[in-house]
């Protein structure tokens, strides 16, 4: 059965672990947007794997991992990721990793532009500085360099030269930055292109030849970082929501029966932007320490808050979610009471519909009694403490979607399937 997995909050919902679990009954796992701004973590025994570009399905034998046209690829990072997997004994070859010829590559000028623009902005976004935004800008303004261009030395050379002429001018005149030497950049990146060339293919043909396989789309970031439906401008530069899976991969003929949305039992955000249930002080620090809430990509401390059900309900709607996975339930184990946001208020007015902006919104909370016992060794839903079951049941009813899995720890096996 084909599935799409999607983050229902601001990213970092624990998708890596869920993908690793779900891909057991899938054949092909596909990334369709974003780039190495993502960091999907999987813990197996004592080993911790953090994936930025390669779908985490690569850890399972017999799976094919695909990086779709909607992804922006930093060649250097991708090669590092392939090498580090190989060093850990994971097989990566053109047989189990396929890269769309139409994906776009991130070059050093994108990364520098990301940093310089962010530095100069009055209203900062808090990007990961990985060059994601500037690369998507080039794609849409038709000066991007695609994989198919990159692996052809002549085309790459021509496009790079053409781009540098314009970009170096902008770097020098607008940003007072020295710019890039064509030769140094070309020589370094030509070598990367050689390494990646065997993985590059026309995915449309590959999908057509593998029509009967089971496909799993792996969304990166989270719904409220979506460039259209997120908390703009504090968003990423790609379309994150589930329906973009087709556009970002070209896999047009599959029917996805399940859209599995992942949400933490609380909520976090990295970078700037409004966050109605954000906590401060000791309580936020408890979440950060207990949940290890530091970015897998940048190491930045994540902002933490109570679960926002108004947001979650909207994400369920936006992604047409059929099943929810609640992650990190164990992080709430020690709290005396647990809150969830059930309504928004602006000033003295209770809002009846979802606001255009989350700026100036205050949450209205419902408070639950904490369960005050560890859940990380629980493997059967019925064995969860009563208060935890009540908490989960309230979430299901509020957002009108069923919870199918609950993750109760970092380890691969710490997941409960709800019947
Ligand atoms: P960018 O994607 O690097 O341009 O960053 C834009 C915003 O999205 C910033 O607030 C980042 O912190 C956030 N962001 C991007 N990718 C992720 C992610 O994978 N997890 C959480 N936040 C992310």
XYZ file of C-alpha atoms and ligand atoms in Angstrom:
442
model
C 0.000 0.000 0.000
C 1.417 3.405 -0.999
C 1.827 5.955 1.778
C 2.894 9.524 2.363
C 4.513 10.539 5.606
C 4.307 14.146 6.613
C 5.274 16.393 9.540
C 2.254 18.052 11.128
C 4.050 20.779 13.072
C 7.197 22.882 12.448
C 9.477 19.962 11.612
C 11.508 17.757 13.942
C 8.473 15.605 14.748
C 10.548 12.414 14.737
C 9.839 11.464 11.123
C 13.164 9.640 10.636
C 12.286 6.986 13.148
C 8.755 6.573 11.837
C 9.990 6.240 8.236
C 12.442 3.592 9.356
C 9.536 1.683 10.903
C 7.003 2.195 8.123
C 9.330 1.358 5.264
C 9.402 -2.276 6.363
C 6.454 -2.906 4.063
C 7.466 -0.471 1.303
C 9.857 -1.073 -1.589
C 10.728 2.456 -2.661
C 11.163 5.470 -0.374
C 11.078 8.905 -1.972
C 12.172 12.349 -0.757
C 10.279 14.961 -2.764
C 11.158 18.397 -1.339
C 13.617 20.299 0.824
C 17.283 19.535 1.079
C 19.890 19.182 3.758
C 17.993 21.606 5.979
C 16.309 18.374 7.104
C 17.802 16.053 9.700
C 16.084 12.688 10.131
C 17.440 10.636 13.005
C 17.302 6.853 13.417
C 18.779 5.044 16.419
C 19.608 1.351 16.027
C 21.226 -0.227 19.056
C 24.160 1.991 19.906
C 24.314 3.495 16.412
C 22.778 6.869 15.620
C 22.192 7.795 11.975
C 21.266 11.333 10.939
C 20.030 11.677 7.371
C 19.925 15.004 5.594
C 19.270 13.960 2.002
C 19.087 10.194 1.636
C 15.783 8.663 2.765
C 16.292 6.760 6.016
C 14.963 3.631 4.248
C 18.532 3.076 3.026
C 19.196 1.267 6.326
C 16.956 -1.616 5.297
C 18.148 -4.109 2.719
C 16.213 -4.542 -0.525
C 14.783 -0.991 -0.361
C 15.336 1.565 -3.088
C 15.761 5.180 -2.028
C 14.890 7.992 -4.360
C 15.719 11.698 -4.283
C 13.095 13.414 -6.394
C 13.168 16.449 -8.665
C 11.637 18.609 -5.908
C 14.693 18.184 -3.683
C 17.613 20.619 -3.762
C 20.882 18.724 -3.409
C 24.174 19.906 -2.002
C 26.513 17.516 -3.850
C 29.249 17.746 -1.238
C 26.855 16.878 1.594
C 25.285 14.039 -0.361
C 28.689 12.502 -1.047
C 29.622 12.844 2.634
C 26.367 11.118 3.554
C 26.989 8.258 1.115
C 30.569 7.856 2.379
C 29.572 7.868 6.034
C 26.910 5.207 5.407
C 29.420 3.052 3.535
C 31.867 3.395 6.421
C 29.182 2.006 8.728
C 28.763 -0.992 6.444
C 25.543 0.174 4.733
C 25.455 -0.647 1.032
C 24.842 2.379 -1.183
C 24.984 1.958 -4.951
C 23.160 3.019 -8.101
C 20.904 0.037 -7.447
C 19.455 1.295 -4.163
C 19.903 5.061 -4.541
C 18.403 6.967 -7.472
C 18.653 10.719 -7.988
C 16.338 12.595 -10.304
C 18.116 14.188 -13.265
C 15.805 17.155 -12.724
C 16.727 17.885 -9.125
C 18.651 21.127 -8.623
C 22.057 21.448 -7.017
C 23.107 23.774 -4.229
C 26.414 25.529 -4.872
C 28.551 27.559 -2.435
C 27.102 30.801 -3.780
C 23.660 29.684 -2.575
C 24.944 29.034 0.936
C 26.763 32.378 1.087
C 23.737 34.205 -0.289
C 21.551 32.537 2.355
C 23.867 33.782 5.128
C 24.359 37.274 3.707
C 20.645 37.857 3.131
C 19.811 36.598 6.594
C 22.476 38.826 8.140
C 21.178 41.877 6.337
C 17.511 41.353 7.105
C 15.692 43.417 9.716
C 13.119 40.660 10.063
C 15.208 37.490 10.329
C 13.891 34.051 9.342
C 16.503 31.999 11.156
C 17.257 29.789 8.139
C 19.554 26.796 8.400
C 22.003 28.688 6.099
C 22.252 25.637 3.859
C 21.443 27.622 0.711
C 17.964 26.108 0.371
C 16.051 29.333 -0.351
C 18.548 30.773 -2.868
C 18.688 27.450 -4.733
C 14.891 27.343 -5.117
C 15.008 31.012 -6.216
C 17.421 30.076 -9.017
C 15.250 27.128 -10.016
C 12.205 29.326 -10.467
C 14.151 32.138 -12.116
C 15.542 29.559 -14.581
C 19.223 29.873 -13.832
C 19.394 26.804 -11.607
C 21.783 23.973 -12.354
C 20.035 20.603 -12.483
C 21.684 17.234 -11.942
C 21.449 16.571 -15.670
C 23.403 19.800 -16.319
C 25.834 19.127 -13.508
C 26.968 15.720 -14.782
C 27.696 17.078 -18.252
C 31.035 18.915 -17.960
C 30.379 21.273 -20.872
C 26.886 22.262 -19.770
C 27.990 22.668 -16.161
C 30.921 24.853 -17.179
C 28.739 27.068 -19.381
C 25.984 27.503 -16.796
C 28.351 28.074 -13.921
C 30.262 30.739 -15.846
C 27.041 32.430 -16.885
C 25.717 32.411 -13.323
C 28.940 33.601 -11.722
C 29.089 36.622 -14.022
C 25.794 37.854 -12.598
C 26.183 36.553 -9.042
C 29.701 37.907 -8.487
C 28.446 41.327 -9.549
C 25.649 41.142 -6.991
C 27.963 39.790 -4.284
C 30.437 42.633 -4.806
C 28.053 45.523 -5.386
C 25.250 44.692 -2.965
C 26.938 42.617 -0.273
C 30.543 43.793 -0.414
C 31.598 40.127 -0.689
C 34.493 39.127 -2.941
C 32.602 36.526 -4.980
C 33.764 33.168 -6.399
C 36.501 32.065 -8.773
C 35.098 30.026 -11.642
C 38.119 27.748 -11.857
C 38.271 26.797 -8.172
C 34.551 26.143 -8.006
C 34.414 24.268 -11.299
C 37.386 22.033 -10.472
C 36.003 21.111 -7.057
C 32.441 20.468 -8.216
C 33.380 18.672 -11.460
C 34.891 16.004 -9.218
C 31.657 15.709 -7.199
C 29.652 15.373 -10.407
C 31.736 12.359 -11.405
C 30.952 10.652 -8.092
C 27.204 11.300 -8.336
C 26.746 10.575 -12.055
C 26.020 6.836 -11.673
C 23.086 7.563 -9.350
C 21.409 10.061 -11.696
C 18.509 8.814 -13.785
C 15.183 9.641 -15.366
C 12.851 8.729 -12.541
C 9.815 8.712 -14.793
C 11.223 5.673 -16.593
C 12.289 4.088 -13.311
C 8.805 4.473 -11.800
C 7.156 3.168 -14.940
C 9.369 0.083 -14.907
C 8.471 -0.489 -11.242
C 4.744 0.167 -11.287
C 3.890 -2.706 -9.011
C 6.154 -1.672 -6.178
C 4.996 -0.144 -2.895
C 5.969 3.513 -2.611
C 6.497 5.576 0.503
C 6.883 9.345 0.208
C 9.040 10.873 2.914
C 8.116 14.474 3.628
C 10.727 16.715 5.235
C 10.211 19.776 7.477
C 6.636 20.262 8.683
C 3.277 21.597 7.525
C 3.701 25.043 9.091
C 7.016 25.525 7.302
C 5.204 25.116 3.965
C 5.874 28.096 1.701
C 2.154 28.537 0.945
C 0.318 27.309 4.023
C 2.912 27.844 6.740
C 3.605 30.851 8.935
C 4.946 32.920 6.028
C 7.570 34.423 5.825
C 8.949 32.218 8.618
C 8.853 29.122 6.442
C 11.120 27.083 4.225
C 11.168 27.589 0.454
C 9.428 24.404 -0.631
C 5.954 23.002 -0.676
C 5.919 20.628 2.251
C 2.347 19.337 2.286
C 1.418 15.826 1.183
C -0.013 16.704 -2.224
C 3.377 17.965 -3.378
C 4.715 14.430 -3.254
C 3.579 13.865 -6.844
C 5.032 17.120 -8.193
C 8.298 16.617 -6.378
C 8.814 13.120 -7.736
C 6.916 12.801 -11.009
C 5.279 9.637 -9.742
C 1.859 10.428 -11.143
C 0.109 7.083 -11.351
C 0.106 5.863 -7.763
C -2.853 6.208 -5.478
C -1.736 6.867 -1.926
C -4.272 5.284 0.370
C -2.650 6.476 3.568
C -1.300 9.849 4.576
C 0.448 9.421 7.860
C 0.987 12.608 9.818
C 3.620 12.778 12.530
C 3.279 15.065 15.548
C 5.121 15.260 18.821
C 3.137 14.942 22.043
C 4.143 18.601 22.496
C 5.548 20.997 19.887
C 8.839 22.617 18.932
C 10.084 25.161 16.472
C 13.569 26.179 15.272
C 14.191 29.623 13.837
C 12.046 32.725 14.026
C 8.291 33.144 13.733
C 5.127 33.143 15.833
C 4.520 30.239 18.215
C 1.346 30.582 20.345
C 2.084 27.838 22.904
C 5.786 28.638 23.318
C 7.079 28.216 26.865
C 9.847 30.070 28.598
C 12.178 29.523 31.526
C 12.294 26.337 33.559
C 9.417 24.572 31.848
C 10.828 25.109 28.358
C 14.189 23.967 29.590
C 12.651 20.757 30.960
C 11.249 19.960 27.519
C 14.565 20.756 25.863
C 16.568 18.553 28.182
C 14.092 15.666 28.416
C 13.378 15.659 24.677
C 16.933 16.422 23.530
C 15.489 19.381 21.665
C 18.529 20.588 19.770
C 18.539 20.730 15.949
C 19.804 17.581 14.196
C 21.130 19.792 11.388
C 22.370 22.966 13.059
C 22.504 22.021 16.751
C 20.408 25.097 17.594
C 18.246 24.808 20.733
C 14.645 24.256 19.699
C 11.860 26.442 21.065
C 9.413 24.237 23.001
C 5.739 24.475 23.914
C 2.544 22.575 24.775
C 0.769 20.668 22.048
C -1.296 23.004 19.884
C -4.429 21.165 18.762
C -5.724 24.089 16.727
C -2.611 23.818 14.554
C -2.742 20.037 14.510
C -6.334 20.005 13.313
C -5.430 22.400 10.507
C -2.481 20.200 9.498
C -4.745 17.149 9.382
C -7.032 19.062 7.046
C -4.254 20.456 4.842
C -2.635 17.072 4.310
C -5.778 14.952 4.219
C -4.276 12.857 6.995
C -5.669 9.343 7.497
C -3.445 8.253 10.399
C -1.526 10.096 13.081
C 1.703 9.064 14.767
C 2.298 10.720 18.142
C 5.989 10.757 18.986
C 7.984 11.419 22.144
C 5.126 10.604 24.505
C 7.762 9.521 27.038
C 9.031 13.118 27.293
C 5.837 13.981 29.202
C 6.321 11.178 31.758
C 7.462 13.371 34.648
C 5.025 16.291 34.356
C 2.405 16.785 37.098
C 0.030 18.337 34.626
C -0.005 18.549 30.841
C -1.677 21.236 28.765
C -3.051 21.316 25.237
C -4.195 24.364 23.330
C -7.808 23.999 22.216
C -8.608 27.525 21.067
C -6.949 30.788 20.084
C -7.585 34.175 21.575
C -6.623 37.552 20.118
C -6.863 40.247 22.784
C -10.136 39.502 24.571
C -11.715 37.831 21.512
C -11.953 34.045 21.232
C -11.351 33.110 17.595
C -13.881 30.935 15.805
C -11.797 30.275 12.697
C -8.116 29.786 11.981
C -6.393 33.199 11.836
C -4.456 34.455 8.783
C -1.497 35.088 11.066
C -0.392 33.590 14.385
C 1.179 36.893 15.486
C -0.358 38.153 18.728
C -2.333 34.945 19.324
C -2.655 33.610 22.874
C -3.643 30.011 23.573
C -6.580 28.747 25.580
C -5.564 25.569 27.384
C -7.167 22.405 28.644
C -5.179 20.781 31.442
C -4.661 17.037 31.918
C -3.275 15.208 34.907
C 0.168 13.758 34.174
C 0.690 9.964 34.302
C 3.950 10.230 36.221
C 5.313 6.862 35.200
C 7.754 5.825 32.484
C 6.224 4.643 29.207
C 9.355 3.913 27.204
C 9.205 0.175 27.756
C 5.502 -0.099 26.947
C 4.854 -1.993 23.694
C 1.082 -2.515 23.896
C -1.378 0.356 23.738
C -3.523 -1.173 26.447
C -0.498 -1.136 28.793
C -0.142 2.652 28.651
C -1.125 4.508 31.855
C -4.793 5.523 31.924
C -3.958 9.237 31.942
C -1.776 8.813 28.831
C -4.597 7.005 27.032
C -6.995 9.802 27.997
C -4.561 12.374 26.621
C -4.259 10.513 23.309
C -7.973 9.928 23.049
C -8.660 13.646 23.502
C -6.226 14.445 20.671
C -7.944 11.974 18.327
C -11.392 13.358 19.013
C -10.278 16.967 18.708
C -8.480 16.633 15.372
C -10.893 14.034 13.983
C -8.244 11.580 12.848
C -7.159 8.311 14.341
C -3.863 7.783 16.114
C -2.330 4.621 14.668
C 1.106 4.630 16.287
C 2.668 6.076 19.410
C 6.425 6.392 19.735
C 7.727 6.134 23.292
C 11.499 6.392 22.929
C 14.416 6.919 20.567
C 15.109 3.274 19.867
C 13.833 1.567 16.741
C 11.603 -0.823 18.698
C 10.093 1.859 20.977
C 6.906 2.189 18.969
C 3.372 1.054 19.774
C 0.911 0.091 17.080
C -2.616 1.010 18.131
C -5.070 -1.579 16.895
P 15.565 27.113 5.477
O 14.741 25.936 5.084
O 16.989 26.772 5.789
O 15.438 28.228 4.507
O 14.967 27.677 6.858
C 13.696 28.297 6.935
C 13.014 27.975 8.258
O 12.668 26.598 8.294
C 13.893 28.201 9.486
O 13.055 28.618 10.552
C 14.448 26.820 9.785
O 14.809 26.666 11.136
C 13.243 25.968 9.427
N 13.590 24.606 9.019
C 14.070 24.200 7.826
N 14.228 22.867 7.796
C 13.835 22.406 8.986
C 13.729 21.097 9.550
O 14.021 20.081 8.915
N 13.274 21.030 10.827
C 12.894 22.123 11.526
N 12.960 23.360 11.034
C 13.427 23.514 9.773
